[in-house]
Coordinates of C-alpha atoms and ligand atoms in Angstrom, one line a residue:
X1 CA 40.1 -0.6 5.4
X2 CA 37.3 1.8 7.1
X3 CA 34.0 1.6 8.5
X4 CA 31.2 2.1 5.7
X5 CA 28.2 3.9 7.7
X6 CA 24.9 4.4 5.5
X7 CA 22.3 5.8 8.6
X8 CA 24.1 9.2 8.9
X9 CA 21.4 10.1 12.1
X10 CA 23.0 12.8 14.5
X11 CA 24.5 10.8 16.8
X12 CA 26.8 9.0 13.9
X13 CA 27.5 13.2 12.8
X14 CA 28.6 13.7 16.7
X15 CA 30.8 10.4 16.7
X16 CA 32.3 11.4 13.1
X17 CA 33.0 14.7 14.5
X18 CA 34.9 13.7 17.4
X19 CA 36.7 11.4 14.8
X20 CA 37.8 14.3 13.1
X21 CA 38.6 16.2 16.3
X22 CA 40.6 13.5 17.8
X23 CA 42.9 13.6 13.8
X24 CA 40.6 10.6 11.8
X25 CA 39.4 11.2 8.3
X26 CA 35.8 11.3 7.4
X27 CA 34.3 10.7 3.7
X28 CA 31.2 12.7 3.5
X29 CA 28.6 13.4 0.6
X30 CA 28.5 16.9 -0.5
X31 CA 26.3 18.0 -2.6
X32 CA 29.1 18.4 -6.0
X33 CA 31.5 15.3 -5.1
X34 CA 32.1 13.2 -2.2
X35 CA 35.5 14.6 -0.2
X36 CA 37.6 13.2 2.3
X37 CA 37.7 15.7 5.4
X38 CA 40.3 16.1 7.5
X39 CA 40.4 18.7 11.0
X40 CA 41.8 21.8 8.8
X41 CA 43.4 23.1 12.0
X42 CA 45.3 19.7 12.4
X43 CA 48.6 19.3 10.2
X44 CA 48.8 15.6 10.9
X45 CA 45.5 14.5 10.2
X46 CA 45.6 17.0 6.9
X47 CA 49.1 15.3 6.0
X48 CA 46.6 12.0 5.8
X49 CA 44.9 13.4 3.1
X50 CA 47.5 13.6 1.1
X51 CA 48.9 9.8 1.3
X52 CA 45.4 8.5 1.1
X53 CA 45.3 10.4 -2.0
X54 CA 48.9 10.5 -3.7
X55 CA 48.6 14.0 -3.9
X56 CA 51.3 16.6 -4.1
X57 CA 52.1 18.5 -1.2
X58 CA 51.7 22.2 -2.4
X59 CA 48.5 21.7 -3.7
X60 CA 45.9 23.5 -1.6
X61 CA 42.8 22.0 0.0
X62 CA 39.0 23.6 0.3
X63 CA 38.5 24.2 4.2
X64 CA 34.6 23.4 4.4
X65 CA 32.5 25.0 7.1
X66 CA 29.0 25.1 8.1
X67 CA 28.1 28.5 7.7
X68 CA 29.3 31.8 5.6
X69 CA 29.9 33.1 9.5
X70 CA 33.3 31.2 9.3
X71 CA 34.7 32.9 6.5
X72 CA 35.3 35.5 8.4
X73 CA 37.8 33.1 10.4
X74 CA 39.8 31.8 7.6
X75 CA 40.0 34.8 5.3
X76 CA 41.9 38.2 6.6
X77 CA 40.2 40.1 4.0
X78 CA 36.9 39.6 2.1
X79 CA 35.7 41.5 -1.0
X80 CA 32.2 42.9 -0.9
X81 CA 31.3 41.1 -4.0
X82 CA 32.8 38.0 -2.3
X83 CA 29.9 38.3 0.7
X84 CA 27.3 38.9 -2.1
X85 CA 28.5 35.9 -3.6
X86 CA 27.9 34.1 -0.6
X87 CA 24.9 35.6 0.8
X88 CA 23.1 34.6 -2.9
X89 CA 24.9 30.9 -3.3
X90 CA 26.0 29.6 0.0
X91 CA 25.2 26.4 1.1
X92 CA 25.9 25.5 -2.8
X93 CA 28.4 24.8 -5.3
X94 CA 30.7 27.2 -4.8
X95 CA 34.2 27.7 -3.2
X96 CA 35.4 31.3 -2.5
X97 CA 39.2 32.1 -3.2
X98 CA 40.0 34.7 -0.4
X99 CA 43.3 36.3 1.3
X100 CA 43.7 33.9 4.1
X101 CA 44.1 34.3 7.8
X102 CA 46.6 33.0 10.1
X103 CA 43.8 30.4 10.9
X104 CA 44.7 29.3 7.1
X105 CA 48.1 27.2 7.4
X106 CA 50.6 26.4 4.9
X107 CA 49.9 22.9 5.1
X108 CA 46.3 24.1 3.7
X109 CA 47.0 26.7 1.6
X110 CA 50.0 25.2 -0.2
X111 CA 52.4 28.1 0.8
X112 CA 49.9 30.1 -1.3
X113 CA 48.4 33.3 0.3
X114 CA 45.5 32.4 -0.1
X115 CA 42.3 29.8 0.8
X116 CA 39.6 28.4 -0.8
X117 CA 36.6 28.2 1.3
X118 CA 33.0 26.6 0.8
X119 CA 29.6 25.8 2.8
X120 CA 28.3 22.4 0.6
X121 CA 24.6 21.8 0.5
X122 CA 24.0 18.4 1.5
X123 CA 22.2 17.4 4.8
X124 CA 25.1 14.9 5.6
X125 CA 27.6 17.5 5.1
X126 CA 26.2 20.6 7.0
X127 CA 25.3 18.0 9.8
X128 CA 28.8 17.1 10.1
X129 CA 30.2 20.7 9.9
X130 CA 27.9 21.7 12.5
X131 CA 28.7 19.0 15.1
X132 CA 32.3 19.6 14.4
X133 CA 31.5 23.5 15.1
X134 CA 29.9 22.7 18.7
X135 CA 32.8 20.3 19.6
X136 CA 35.0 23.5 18.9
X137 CA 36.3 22.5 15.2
X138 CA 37.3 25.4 12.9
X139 CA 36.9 23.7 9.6
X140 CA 37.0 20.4 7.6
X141 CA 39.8 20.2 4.9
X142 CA 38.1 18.2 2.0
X143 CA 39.5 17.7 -1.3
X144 CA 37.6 14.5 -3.4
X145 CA 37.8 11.4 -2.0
X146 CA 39.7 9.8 -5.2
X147 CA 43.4 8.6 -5.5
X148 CA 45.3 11.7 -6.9
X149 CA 44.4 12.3 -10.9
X150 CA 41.2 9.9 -11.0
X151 CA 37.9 10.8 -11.3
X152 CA 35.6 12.2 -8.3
X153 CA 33.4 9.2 -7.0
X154 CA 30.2 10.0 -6.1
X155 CA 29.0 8.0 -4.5
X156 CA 30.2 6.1 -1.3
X157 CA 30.2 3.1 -3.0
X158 CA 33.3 5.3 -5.4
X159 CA 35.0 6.6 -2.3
X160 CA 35.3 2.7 -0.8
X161 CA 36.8 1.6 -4.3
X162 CA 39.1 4.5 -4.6
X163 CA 40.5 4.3 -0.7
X164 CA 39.7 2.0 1.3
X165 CA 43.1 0.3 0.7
X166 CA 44.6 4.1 2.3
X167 CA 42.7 4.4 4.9
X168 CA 42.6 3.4 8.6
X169 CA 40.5 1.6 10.1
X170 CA 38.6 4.1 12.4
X171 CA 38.9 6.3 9.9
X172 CA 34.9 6.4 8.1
X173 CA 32.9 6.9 5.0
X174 CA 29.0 8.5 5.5
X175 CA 26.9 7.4 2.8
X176 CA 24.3 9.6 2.2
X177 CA 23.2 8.5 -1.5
X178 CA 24.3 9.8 -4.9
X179 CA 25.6 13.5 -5.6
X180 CA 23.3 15.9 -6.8
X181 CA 25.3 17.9 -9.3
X182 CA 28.0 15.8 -9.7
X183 CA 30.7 17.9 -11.0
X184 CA 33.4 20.0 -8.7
X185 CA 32.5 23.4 -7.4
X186 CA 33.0 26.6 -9.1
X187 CA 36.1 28.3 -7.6
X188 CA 36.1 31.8 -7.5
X189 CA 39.2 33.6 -7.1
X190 CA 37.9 36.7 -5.1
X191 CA 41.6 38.5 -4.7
X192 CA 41.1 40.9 -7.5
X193 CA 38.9 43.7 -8.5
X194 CA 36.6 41.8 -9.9
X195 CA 35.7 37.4 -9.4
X196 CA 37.6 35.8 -11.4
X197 CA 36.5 31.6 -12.4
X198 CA 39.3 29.6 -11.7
X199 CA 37.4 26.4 -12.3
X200 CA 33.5 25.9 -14.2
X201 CA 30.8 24.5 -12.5
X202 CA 27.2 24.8 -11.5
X203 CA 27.1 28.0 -10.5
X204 CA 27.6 29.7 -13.8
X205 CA 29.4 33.2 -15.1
X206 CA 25.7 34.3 -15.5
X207 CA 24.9 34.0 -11.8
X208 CA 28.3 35.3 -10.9
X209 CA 27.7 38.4 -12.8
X210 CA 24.3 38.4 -11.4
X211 CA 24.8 38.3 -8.1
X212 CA 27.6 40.9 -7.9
X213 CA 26.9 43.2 -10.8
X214 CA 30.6 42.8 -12.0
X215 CA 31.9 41.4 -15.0
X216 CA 33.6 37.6 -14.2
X217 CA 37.2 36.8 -15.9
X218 CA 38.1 33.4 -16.5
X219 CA 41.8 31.8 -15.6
X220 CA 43.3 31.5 -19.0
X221 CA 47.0 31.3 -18.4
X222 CA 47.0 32.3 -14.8
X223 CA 49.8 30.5 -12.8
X224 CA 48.1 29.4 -9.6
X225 CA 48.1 26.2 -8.5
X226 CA 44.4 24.6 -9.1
X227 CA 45.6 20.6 -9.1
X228 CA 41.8 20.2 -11.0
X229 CA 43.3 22.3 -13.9
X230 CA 46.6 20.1 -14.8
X231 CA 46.4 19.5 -18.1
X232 CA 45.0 15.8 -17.5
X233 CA 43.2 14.9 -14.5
X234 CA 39.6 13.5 -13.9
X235 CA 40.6 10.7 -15.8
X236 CA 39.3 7.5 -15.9
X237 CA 41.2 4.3 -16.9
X238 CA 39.8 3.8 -20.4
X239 CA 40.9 5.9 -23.1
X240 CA 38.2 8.8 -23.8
X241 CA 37.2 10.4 -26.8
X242 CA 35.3 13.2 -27.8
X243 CA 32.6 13.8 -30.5
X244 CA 33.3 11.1 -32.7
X245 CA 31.1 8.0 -33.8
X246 CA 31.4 5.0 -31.3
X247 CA 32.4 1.6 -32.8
X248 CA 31.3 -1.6 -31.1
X249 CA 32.6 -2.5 -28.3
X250 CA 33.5 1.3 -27.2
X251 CA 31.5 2.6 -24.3
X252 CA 29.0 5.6 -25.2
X253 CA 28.2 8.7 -23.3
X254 CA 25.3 11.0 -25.1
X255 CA 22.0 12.9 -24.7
X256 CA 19.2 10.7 -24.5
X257 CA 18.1 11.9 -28.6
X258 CA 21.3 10.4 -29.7
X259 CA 21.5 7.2 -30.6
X260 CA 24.0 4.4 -30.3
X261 CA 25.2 2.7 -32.5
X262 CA 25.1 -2.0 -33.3
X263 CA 27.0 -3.4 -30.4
X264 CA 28.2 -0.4 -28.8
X265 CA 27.8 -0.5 -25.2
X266 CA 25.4 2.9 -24.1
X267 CA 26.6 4.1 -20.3
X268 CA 24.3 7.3 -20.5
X269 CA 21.8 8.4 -21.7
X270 CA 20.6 12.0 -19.7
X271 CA 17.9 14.2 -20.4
X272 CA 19.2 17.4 -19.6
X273 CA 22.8 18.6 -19.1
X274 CA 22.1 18.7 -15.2
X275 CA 21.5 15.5 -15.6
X276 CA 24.5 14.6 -17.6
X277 CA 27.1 16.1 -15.1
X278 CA 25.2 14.1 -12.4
X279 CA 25.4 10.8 -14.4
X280 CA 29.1 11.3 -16.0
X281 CA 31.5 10.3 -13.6
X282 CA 29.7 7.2 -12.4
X283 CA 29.4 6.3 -16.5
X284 CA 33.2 7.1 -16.4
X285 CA 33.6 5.0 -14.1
X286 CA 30.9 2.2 -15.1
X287 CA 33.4 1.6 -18.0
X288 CA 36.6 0.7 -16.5
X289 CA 34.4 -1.7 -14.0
X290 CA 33.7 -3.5 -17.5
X291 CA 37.1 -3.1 -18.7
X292 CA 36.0 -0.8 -21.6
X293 CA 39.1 0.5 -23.9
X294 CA 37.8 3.3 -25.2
X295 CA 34.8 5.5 -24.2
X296 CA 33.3 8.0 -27.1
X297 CA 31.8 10.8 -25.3
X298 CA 29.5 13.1 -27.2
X299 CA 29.6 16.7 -25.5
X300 CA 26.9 18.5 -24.4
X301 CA 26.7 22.4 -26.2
X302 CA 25.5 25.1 -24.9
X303 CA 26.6 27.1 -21.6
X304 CA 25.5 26.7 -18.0
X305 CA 26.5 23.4 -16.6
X306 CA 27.8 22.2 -19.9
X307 CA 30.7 24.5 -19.6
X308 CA 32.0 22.5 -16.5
X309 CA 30.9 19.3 -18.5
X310 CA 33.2 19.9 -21.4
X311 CA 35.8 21.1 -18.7
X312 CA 36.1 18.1 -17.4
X313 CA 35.4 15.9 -20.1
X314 CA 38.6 17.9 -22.0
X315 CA 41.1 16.9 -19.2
X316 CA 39.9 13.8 -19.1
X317 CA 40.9 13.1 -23.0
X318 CA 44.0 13.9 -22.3
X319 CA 44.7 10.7 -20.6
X320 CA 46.8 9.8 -17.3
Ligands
TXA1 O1 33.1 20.4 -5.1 C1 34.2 20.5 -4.6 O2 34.9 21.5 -4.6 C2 34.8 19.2 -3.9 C3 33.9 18.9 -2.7 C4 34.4 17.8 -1.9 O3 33.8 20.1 -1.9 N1 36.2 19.4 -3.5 C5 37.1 19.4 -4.4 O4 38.4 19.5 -3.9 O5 37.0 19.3 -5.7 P1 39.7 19.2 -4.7 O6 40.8 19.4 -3.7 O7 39.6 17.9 -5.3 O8 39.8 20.3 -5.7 C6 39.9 21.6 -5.2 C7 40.7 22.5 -6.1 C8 42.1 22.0 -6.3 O9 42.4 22.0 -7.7 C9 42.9 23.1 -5.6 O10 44.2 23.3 -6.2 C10 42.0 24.3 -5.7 O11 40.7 23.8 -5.5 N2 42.3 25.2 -4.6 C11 42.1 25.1 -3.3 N3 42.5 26.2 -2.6 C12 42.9 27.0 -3.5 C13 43.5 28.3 -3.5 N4 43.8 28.9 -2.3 N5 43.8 28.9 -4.6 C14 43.6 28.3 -5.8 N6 43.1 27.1 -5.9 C15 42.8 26.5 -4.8
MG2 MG1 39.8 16.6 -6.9

């Protein structure tokens, strides 16, 4: 069990910071997913993360801080295109792969030599980040607040049904509303010559190549350990299909223009593909809360956010 607090004014911030400080867990609304932050200094507290979760050890968590000033204390070295990157997209979706510094443990980094760093953009968030930065805190480790494998939640109402049965019961869960963009960051390897996207998301190859002039790889067949790209993850407990005709009694996830068919139940219907991403994983999970077998999704096409759509929605065929 945990407390669930909704009025996220600045003195709840200040008490959840000291929670943190003191080795608690905080759920906090970012503006992707929710995450479940942990003090990223704090090996204990970070070890908490992973058996709320069910996570495997060596997979590396996103230290979040408040402002692109911190990077500076995590990473030992730092790209110029890396700063453009977050000069131009910082607070946003958007986590930074960067040689880490000692501040960067193992039990953060996964043995890896490397961190992944991000500034969210949600009021809740940078409220929290910044209270934990006065109180002296370094950084919140945050990976999202679902059991290992399952879809993101968010909302808060998600993070309480995925682990409220893990947590403790100081531990707490902010509510501040529904996620904006509701898919994972972008991460950004930034250990090369040039960015390389190790995972899709809002902020697109476009705007990558925008902001730093340089042509963007993607991660096909790279052998670093990004949990999000096992081959099936985000998964919800129905069985979900892609681009095929829906029968009744299979749940439906399509573009507004697309119609449903007799007796098939319709668990989205978005107007535009930012709205799709923000709508899916509640839909997702919408359809195991009614015990739906099968969910027919049909993809959206195109690039910009729909890239990180049909990422996801391709692990998430794949089963558990
Ligand atoms: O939008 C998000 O990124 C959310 C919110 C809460 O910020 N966080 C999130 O965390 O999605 P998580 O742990 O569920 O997924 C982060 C992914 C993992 O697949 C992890 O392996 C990868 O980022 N990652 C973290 N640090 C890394 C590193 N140093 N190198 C490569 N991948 C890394
Ligand atoms: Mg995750």
């Amino acid at each position: 069990m945990s407390q669930f607090l909704s009025k996220c004014d600045a003195s709840v911030m200040g008490d959840a910071a000291a929670l943190l400080l003191s080795g608690g867990l905080v759920a906090f609304p970012t503006e992707t997913v929710y995450g479940l932050g942990a003090d990223a200094c704090n090996a204990a507290a970070v070890a908490r993360i992973y058996s709320a979760k069910g996570r495997p050890a060596d997979h590396p968590l996103i230290v979040h801080v408040a402002s692109m000033g911190a990077l500076g204390d995590w990473a030992a070295d730092v790209p110029a295109y890396a700063i453009a990157l977050a000069r131009d997209y910082w607070p946003g979706p958007m986590t930074l792969v960067v040689q880490r510094s000692s501040f960067a443990a193992d039990f953060i980094t996964g043995g890896q030599d490397t961190v992944g760093v991000r500034v969210p953009n949600h009021p809740v968030a940078l409220g929290l980040l910044e209270a934990f930065a006065r109180a002296g805190g370094k950084g919140v480790a945050a990976p999202s607040a679902n059991r290992f494998g399952n879809v993101s939640p968010t909302t808060a109402q998600a993070v309480s049904d995925e682990l409220s049965d893990y947590l403790g019961i100081s531990d707490v869960i902010l509510d501040g509303g529904a996620c904006a963009v509701g898919v994972e960051s972008t991460i950004i390897d930034c250990t090369g010559d040039v960015p390389k996207i190790l995972r899709p998301g809002a902020i697109t190859q476009k705007m990558i190549e925008h902001s730093t002039g340089l042509d963007v790889i993607d991660a096909d067949g790279v052998a670093i350990r990004v949990s999000g790209s096992l081959e099936s993850h985000y998964s919800p407990i129905a069985k979900v299909v892609l681009d095929q005709s829906p029968l009744a009694g299979q749940g439906f996830i399509a573009m507004a223009d697309v119609e449903s068919g007799v007796g098939v139940v319709r668990l989205a219907a978005p107007t535009t593909h930012e709205e799709f991403a923000r709508v899916l994983y509640s839909a997702l999970r919408a359809a195991d809360k009614q015990g739906l077998e099968t969910v027919v999704v049909e993809q959206p096409k195109g690039e910009g956010i729909s890239i990180a759509i049909r990422d996801r929605l391709e692990r998430a065929s794949r089963g558990r």
